[in-house]
PDB file of C-alpha atoms in Angstrom:
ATOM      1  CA  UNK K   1       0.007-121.834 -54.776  1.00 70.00           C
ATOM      2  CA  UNK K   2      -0.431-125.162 -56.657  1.00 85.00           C
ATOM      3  CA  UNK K   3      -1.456-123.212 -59.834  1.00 90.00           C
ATOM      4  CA  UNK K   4       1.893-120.781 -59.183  1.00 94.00           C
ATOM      5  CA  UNK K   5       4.207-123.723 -58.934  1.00 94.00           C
ATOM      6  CA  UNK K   6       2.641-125.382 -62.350  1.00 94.00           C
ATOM      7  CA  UNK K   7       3.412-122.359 -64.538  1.00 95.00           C
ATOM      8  CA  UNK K   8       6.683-121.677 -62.566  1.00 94.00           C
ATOM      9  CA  UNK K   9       7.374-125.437 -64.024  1.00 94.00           C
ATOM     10  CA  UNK K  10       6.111-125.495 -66.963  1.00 93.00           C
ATOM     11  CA  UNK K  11       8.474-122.521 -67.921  1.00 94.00           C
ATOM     12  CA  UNK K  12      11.758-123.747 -66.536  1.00 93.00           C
ATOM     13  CA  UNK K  13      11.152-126.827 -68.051  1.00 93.00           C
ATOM     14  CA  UNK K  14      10.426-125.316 -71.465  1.00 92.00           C
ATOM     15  CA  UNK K  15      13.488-123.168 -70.939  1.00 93.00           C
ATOM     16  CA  UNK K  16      16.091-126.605 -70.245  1.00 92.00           C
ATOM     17  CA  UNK K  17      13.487-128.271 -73.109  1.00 90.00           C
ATOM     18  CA  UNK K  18      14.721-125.310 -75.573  1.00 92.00           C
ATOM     19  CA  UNK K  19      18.428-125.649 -74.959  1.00 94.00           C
ATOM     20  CA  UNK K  20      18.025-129.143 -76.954  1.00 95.00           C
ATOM     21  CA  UNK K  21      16.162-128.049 -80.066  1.00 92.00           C
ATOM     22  CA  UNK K  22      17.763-131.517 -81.985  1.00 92.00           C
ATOM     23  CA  UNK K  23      15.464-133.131 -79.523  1.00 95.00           C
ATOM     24  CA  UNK K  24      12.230-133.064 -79.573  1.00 95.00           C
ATOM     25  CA  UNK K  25      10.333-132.604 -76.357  1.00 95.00           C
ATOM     26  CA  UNK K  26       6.768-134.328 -75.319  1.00 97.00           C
ATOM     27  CA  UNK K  27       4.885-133.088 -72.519  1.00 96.00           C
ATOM     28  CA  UNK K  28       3.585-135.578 -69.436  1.00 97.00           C
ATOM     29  CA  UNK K  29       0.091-135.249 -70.856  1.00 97.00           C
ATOM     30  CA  UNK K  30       1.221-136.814 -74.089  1.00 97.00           C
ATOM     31  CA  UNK K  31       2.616-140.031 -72.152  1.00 98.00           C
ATOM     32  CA  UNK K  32      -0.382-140.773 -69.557  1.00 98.00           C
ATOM     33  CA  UNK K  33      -2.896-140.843 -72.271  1.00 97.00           C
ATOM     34  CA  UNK K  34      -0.681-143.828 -73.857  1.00 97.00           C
ATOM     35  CA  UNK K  35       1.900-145.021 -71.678  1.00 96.00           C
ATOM     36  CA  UNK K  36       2.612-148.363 -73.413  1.00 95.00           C
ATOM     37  CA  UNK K  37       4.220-146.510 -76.245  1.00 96.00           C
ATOM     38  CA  UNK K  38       7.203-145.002 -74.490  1.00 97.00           C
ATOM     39  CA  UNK K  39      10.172-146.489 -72.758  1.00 97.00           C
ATOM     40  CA  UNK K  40      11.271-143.482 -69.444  1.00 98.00           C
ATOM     41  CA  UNK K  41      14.628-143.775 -67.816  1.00 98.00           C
ATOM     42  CA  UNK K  42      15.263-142.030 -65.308  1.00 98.00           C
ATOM     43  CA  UNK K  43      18.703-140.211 -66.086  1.00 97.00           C
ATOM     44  CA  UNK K  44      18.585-138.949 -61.853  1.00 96.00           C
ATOM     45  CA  UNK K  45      21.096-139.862 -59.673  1.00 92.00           C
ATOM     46  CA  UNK K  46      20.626-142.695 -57.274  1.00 93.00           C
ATOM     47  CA  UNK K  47      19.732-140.723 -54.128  1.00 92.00           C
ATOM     48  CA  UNK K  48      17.484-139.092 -56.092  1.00 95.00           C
ATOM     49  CA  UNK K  49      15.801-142.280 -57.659  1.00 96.00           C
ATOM     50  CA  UNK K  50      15.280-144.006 -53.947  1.00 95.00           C
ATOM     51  CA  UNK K  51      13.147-140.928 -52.890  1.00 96.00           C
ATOM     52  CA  UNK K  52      10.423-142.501 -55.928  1.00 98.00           C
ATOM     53  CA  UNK K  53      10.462-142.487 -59.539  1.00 98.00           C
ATOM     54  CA  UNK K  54       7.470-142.919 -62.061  1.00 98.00           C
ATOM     55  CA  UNK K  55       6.289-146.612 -62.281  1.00 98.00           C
ATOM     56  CA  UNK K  56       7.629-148.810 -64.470  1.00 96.00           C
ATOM     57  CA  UNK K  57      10.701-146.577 -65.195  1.00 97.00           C
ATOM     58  CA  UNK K  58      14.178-147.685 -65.715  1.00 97.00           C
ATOM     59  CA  UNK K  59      17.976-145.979 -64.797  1.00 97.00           C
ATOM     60  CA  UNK K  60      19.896-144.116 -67.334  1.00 96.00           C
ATOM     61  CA  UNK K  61      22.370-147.231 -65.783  1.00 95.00           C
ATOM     62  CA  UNK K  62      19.925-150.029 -66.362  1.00 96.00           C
ATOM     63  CA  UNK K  63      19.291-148.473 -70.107  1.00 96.00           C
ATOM     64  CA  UNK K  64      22.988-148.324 -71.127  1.00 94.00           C
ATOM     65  CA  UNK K  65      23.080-152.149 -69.683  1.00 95.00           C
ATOM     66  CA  UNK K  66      20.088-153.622 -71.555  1.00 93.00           C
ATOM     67  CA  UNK K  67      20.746-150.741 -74.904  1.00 91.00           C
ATOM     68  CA  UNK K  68      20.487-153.306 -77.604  1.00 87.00           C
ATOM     69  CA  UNK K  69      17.241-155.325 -76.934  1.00 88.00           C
ATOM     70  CA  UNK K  70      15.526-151.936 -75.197  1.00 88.00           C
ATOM     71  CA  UNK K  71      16.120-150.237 -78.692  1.00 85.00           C
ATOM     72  CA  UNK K  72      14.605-153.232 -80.667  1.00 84.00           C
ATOM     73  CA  UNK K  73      11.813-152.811 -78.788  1.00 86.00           C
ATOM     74  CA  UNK K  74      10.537-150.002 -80.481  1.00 89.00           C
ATOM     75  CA  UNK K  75       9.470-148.034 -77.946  1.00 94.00           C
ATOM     76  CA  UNK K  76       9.686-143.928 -77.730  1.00 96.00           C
ATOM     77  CA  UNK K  77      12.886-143.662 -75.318  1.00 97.00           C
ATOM     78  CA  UNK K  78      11.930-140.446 -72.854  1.00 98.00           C
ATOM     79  CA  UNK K  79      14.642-139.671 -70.553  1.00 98.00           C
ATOM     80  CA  UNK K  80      14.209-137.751 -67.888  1.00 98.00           C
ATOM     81  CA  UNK K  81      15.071-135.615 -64.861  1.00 96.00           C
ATOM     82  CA  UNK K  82      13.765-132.985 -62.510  1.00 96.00           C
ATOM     83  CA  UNK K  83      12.886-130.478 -65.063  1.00 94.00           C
ATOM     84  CA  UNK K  84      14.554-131.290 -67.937  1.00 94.00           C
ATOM     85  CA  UNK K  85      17.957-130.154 -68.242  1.00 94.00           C
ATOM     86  CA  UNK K  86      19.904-133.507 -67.213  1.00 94.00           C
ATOM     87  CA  UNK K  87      17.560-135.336 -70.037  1.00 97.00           C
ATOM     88  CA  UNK K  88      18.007-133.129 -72.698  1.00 96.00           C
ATOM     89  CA  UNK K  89      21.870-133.695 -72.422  1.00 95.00           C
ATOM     90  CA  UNK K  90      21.071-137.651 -72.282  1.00 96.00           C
ATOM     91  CA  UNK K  91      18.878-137.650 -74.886  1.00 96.00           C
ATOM     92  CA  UNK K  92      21.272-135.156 -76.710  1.00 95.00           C
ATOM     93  CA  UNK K  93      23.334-138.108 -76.694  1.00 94.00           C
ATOM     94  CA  UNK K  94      21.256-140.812 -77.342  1.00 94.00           C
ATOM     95  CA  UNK K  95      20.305-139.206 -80.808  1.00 93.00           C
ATOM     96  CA  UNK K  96      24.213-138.724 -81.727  1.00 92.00           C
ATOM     97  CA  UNK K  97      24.754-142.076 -80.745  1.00 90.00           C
ATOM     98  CA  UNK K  98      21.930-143.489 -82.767  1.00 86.00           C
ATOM     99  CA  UNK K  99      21.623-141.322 -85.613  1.00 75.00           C
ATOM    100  CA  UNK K 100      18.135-141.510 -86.886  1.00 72.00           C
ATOM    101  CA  UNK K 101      17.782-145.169 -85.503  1.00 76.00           C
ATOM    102  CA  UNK K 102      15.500-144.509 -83.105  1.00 88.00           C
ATOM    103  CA  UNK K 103      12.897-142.342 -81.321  1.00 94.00           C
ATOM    104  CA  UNK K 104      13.964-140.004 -78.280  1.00 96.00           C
ATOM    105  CA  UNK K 105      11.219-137.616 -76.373  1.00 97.00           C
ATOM    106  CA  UNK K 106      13.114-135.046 -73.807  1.00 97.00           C
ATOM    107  CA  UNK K 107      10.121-135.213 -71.025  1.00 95.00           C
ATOM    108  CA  UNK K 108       9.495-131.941 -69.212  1.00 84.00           C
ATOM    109  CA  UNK K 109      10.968-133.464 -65.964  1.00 95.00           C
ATOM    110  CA  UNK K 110       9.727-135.197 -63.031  1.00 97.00           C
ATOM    111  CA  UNK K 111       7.964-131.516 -61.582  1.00 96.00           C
ATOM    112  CA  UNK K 112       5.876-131.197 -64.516  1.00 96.00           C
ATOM    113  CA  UNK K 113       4.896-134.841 -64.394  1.00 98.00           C
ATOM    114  CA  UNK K 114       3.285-134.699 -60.970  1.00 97.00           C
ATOM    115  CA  UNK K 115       1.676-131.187 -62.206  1.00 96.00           C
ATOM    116  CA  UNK K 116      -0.444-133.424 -65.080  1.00 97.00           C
ATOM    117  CA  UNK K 117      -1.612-136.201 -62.716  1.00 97.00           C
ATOM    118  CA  UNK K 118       1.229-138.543 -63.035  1.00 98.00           C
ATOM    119  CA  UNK K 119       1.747-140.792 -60.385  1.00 98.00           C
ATOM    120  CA  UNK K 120       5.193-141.383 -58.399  1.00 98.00           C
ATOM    121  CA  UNK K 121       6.015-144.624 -56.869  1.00 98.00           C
ATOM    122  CA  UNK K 122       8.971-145.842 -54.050  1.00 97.00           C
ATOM    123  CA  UNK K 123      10.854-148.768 -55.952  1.00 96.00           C
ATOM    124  CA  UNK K 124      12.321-151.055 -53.514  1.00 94.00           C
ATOM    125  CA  UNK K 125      15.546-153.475 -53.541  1.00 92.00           C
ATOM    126  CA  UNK K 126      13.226-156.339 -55.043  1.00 94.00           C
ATOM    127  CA  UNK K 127      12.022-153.985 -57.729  1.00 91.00           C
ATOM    128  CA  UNK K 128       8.261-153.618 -56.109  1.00 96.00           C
ATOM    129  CA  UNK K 129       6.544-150.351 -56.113  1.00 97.00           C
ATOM    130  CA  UNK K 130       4.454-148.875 -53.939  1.00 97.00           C
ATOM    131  CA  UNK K 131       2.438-145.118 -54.515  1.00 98.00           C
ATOM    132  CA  UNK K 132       4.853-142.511 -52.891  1.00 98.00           C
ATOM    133  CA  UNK K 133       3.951-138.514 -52.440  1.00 97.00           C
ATOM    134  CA  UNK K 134       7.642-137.896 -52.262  1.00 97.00           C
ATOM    135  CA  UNK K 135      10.047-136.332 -54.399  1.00 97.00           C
ATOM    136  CA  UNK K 136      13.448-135.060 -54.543  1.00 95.00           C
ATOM    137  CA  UNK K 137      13.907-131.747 -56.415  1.00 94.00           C
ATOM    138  CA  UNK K 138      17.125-131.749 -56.820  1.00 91.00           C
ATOM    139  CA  UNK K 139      17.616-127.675 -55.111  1.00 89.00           C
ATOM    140  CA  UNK K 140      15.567-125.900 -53.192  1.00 88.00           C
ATOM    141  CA  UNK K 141      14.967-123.396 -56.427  1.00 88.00           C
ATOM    142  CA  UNK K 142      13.175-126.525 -57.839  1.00 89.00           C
ATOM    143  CA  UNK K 143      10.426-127.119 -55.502  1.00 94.00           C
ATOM    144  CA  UNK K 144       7.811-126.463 -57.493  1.00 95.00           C
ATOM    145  CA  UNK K 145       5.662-129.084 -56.141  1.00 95.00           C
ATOM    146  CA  UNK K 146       1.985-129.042 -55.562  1.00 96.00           C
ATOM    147  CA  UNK K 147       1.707-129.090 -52.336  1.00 94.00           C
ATOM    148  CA  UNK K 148       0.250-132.383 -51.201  1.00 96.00           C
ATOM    149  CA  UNK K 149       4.552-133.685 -52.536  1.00 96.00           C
ATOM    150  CA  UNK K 150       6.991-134.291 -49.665  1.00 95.00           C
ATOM    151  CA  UNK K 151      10.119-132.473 -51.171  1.00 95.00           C
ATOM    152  CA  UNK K 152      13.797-133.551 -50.566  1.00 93.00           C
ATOM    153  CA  UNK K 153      16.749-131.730 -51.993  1.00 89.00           C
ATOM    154  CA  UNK K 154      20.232-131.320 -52.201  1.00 85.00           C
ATOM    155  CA  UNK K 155      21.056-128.605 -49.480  1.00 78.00           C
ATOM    156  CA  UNK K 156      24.224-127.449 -52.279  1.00 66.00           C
ATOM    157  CA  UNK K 157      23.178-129.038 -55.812  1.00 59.00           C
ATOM    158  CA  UNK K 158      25.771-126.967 -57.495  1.00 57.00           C
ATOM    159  CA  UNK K 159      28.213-128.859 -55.105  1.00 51.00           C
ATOM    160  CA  UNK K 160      26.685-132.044 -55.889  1.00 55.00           C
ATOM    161  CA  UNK K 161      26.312-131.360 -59.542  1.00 53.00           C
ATOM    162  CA  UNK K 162      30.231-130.853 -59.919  1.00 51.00           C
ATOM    163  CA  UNK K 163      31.142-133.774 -57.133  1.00 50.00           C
ATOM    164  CA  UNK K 164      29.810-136.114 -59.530  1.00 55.00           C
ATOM    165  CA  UNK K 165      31.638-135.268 -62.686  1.00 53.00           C
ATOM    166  CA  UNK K 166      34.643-135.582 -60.508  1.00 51.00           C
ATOM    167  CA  UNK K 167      33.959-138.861 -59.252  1.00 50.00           C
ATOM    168  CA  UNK K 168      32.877-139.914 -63.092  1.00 59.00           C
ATOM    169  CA  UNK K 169      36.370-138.372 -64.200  1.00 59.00           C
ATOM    170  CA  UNK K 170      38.341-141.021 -62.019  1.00 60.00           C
ATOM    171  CA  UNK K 171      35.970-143.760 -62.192  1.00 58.00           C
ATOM    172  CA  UNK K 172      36.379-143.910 -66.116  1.00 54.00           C
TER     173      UNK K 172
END
């Protein structure tokens, strides 16, 4: 079933990775074998952040806060999401924005990340992490976990999906 799930990632995520071709994508693989060189953000929603995140990530909110010094940094900037889709639009962005300034990786999505090894942690009010096997997929046609993962989901994403562009629409 594990094995199932994997490939059953691996392509959606190359499908959402596709809709982006001005961004380039990098696999999970690519980032655990030298993690200092990239900056993640999680581009998630809150709820979907407090179920666990990869370590040492920061918020699509935190990143648009700190934008300046992050970028000087000169880190690889790798959004991400579930599986890709919600990334490639923020990185979409990030590359319009920043035309040819800087580096941006569209990651595979959380899913695939937890397919290669990667590890998921619970990031509390005081910013400490501790190991988590939980995750929130986002829908129940994204829980394509291995199966040792706790999953959460919305019970209607599409509902949830369209809730918060109404709520961003009045809060602008």
């Amino acid at each position: 079933m594990d094995a199932n799930n994997k490939e059953k990632a691996l392509r959606e995520s190359n499908k959402y990775c596709k809709m982006f071709s001005e961004v380039t994508s990098i696999s999970p693989e690519v980032i655990l074998s030298d993690p200092e060189k990239y900056l993640l953000i999680d581009v998630r929603d809150d709820s979907e952040r407090k179920v666990s995140t990869i370590p040492h990530s920061i918020s699509a909110k935190q990143f648009q806060s700190e934008e300046e010094r992050i970028l000087v940094s000169g880190k690889i900037i790798v959004p991400f999401c579930t599986i890709g889709y919600r990334s490639g639009v923020f990185a979409k962005k990030l590359i319009s924005k920043h035309t040819g300034d800087i580096q941006v990786r569209n990651m595979a999505g959380i899913i695939p990340w937890i397919h290669a090894g990667g590890p998921l942690v619970h990031r509390d009010d005081d910013g400490n992490e501790r190991p988590v096997q939980d995750i929130h997929t986002y829908g129940a046609a994204w829980n394509m976990c291995p199966s040792d993962y706790n999953p959460t989901y919305y019970s209607f994403p599409l509902l949830n999906f369209v809730g918060g562009k109404i709520l961003k629409l009045f809060s602008s």
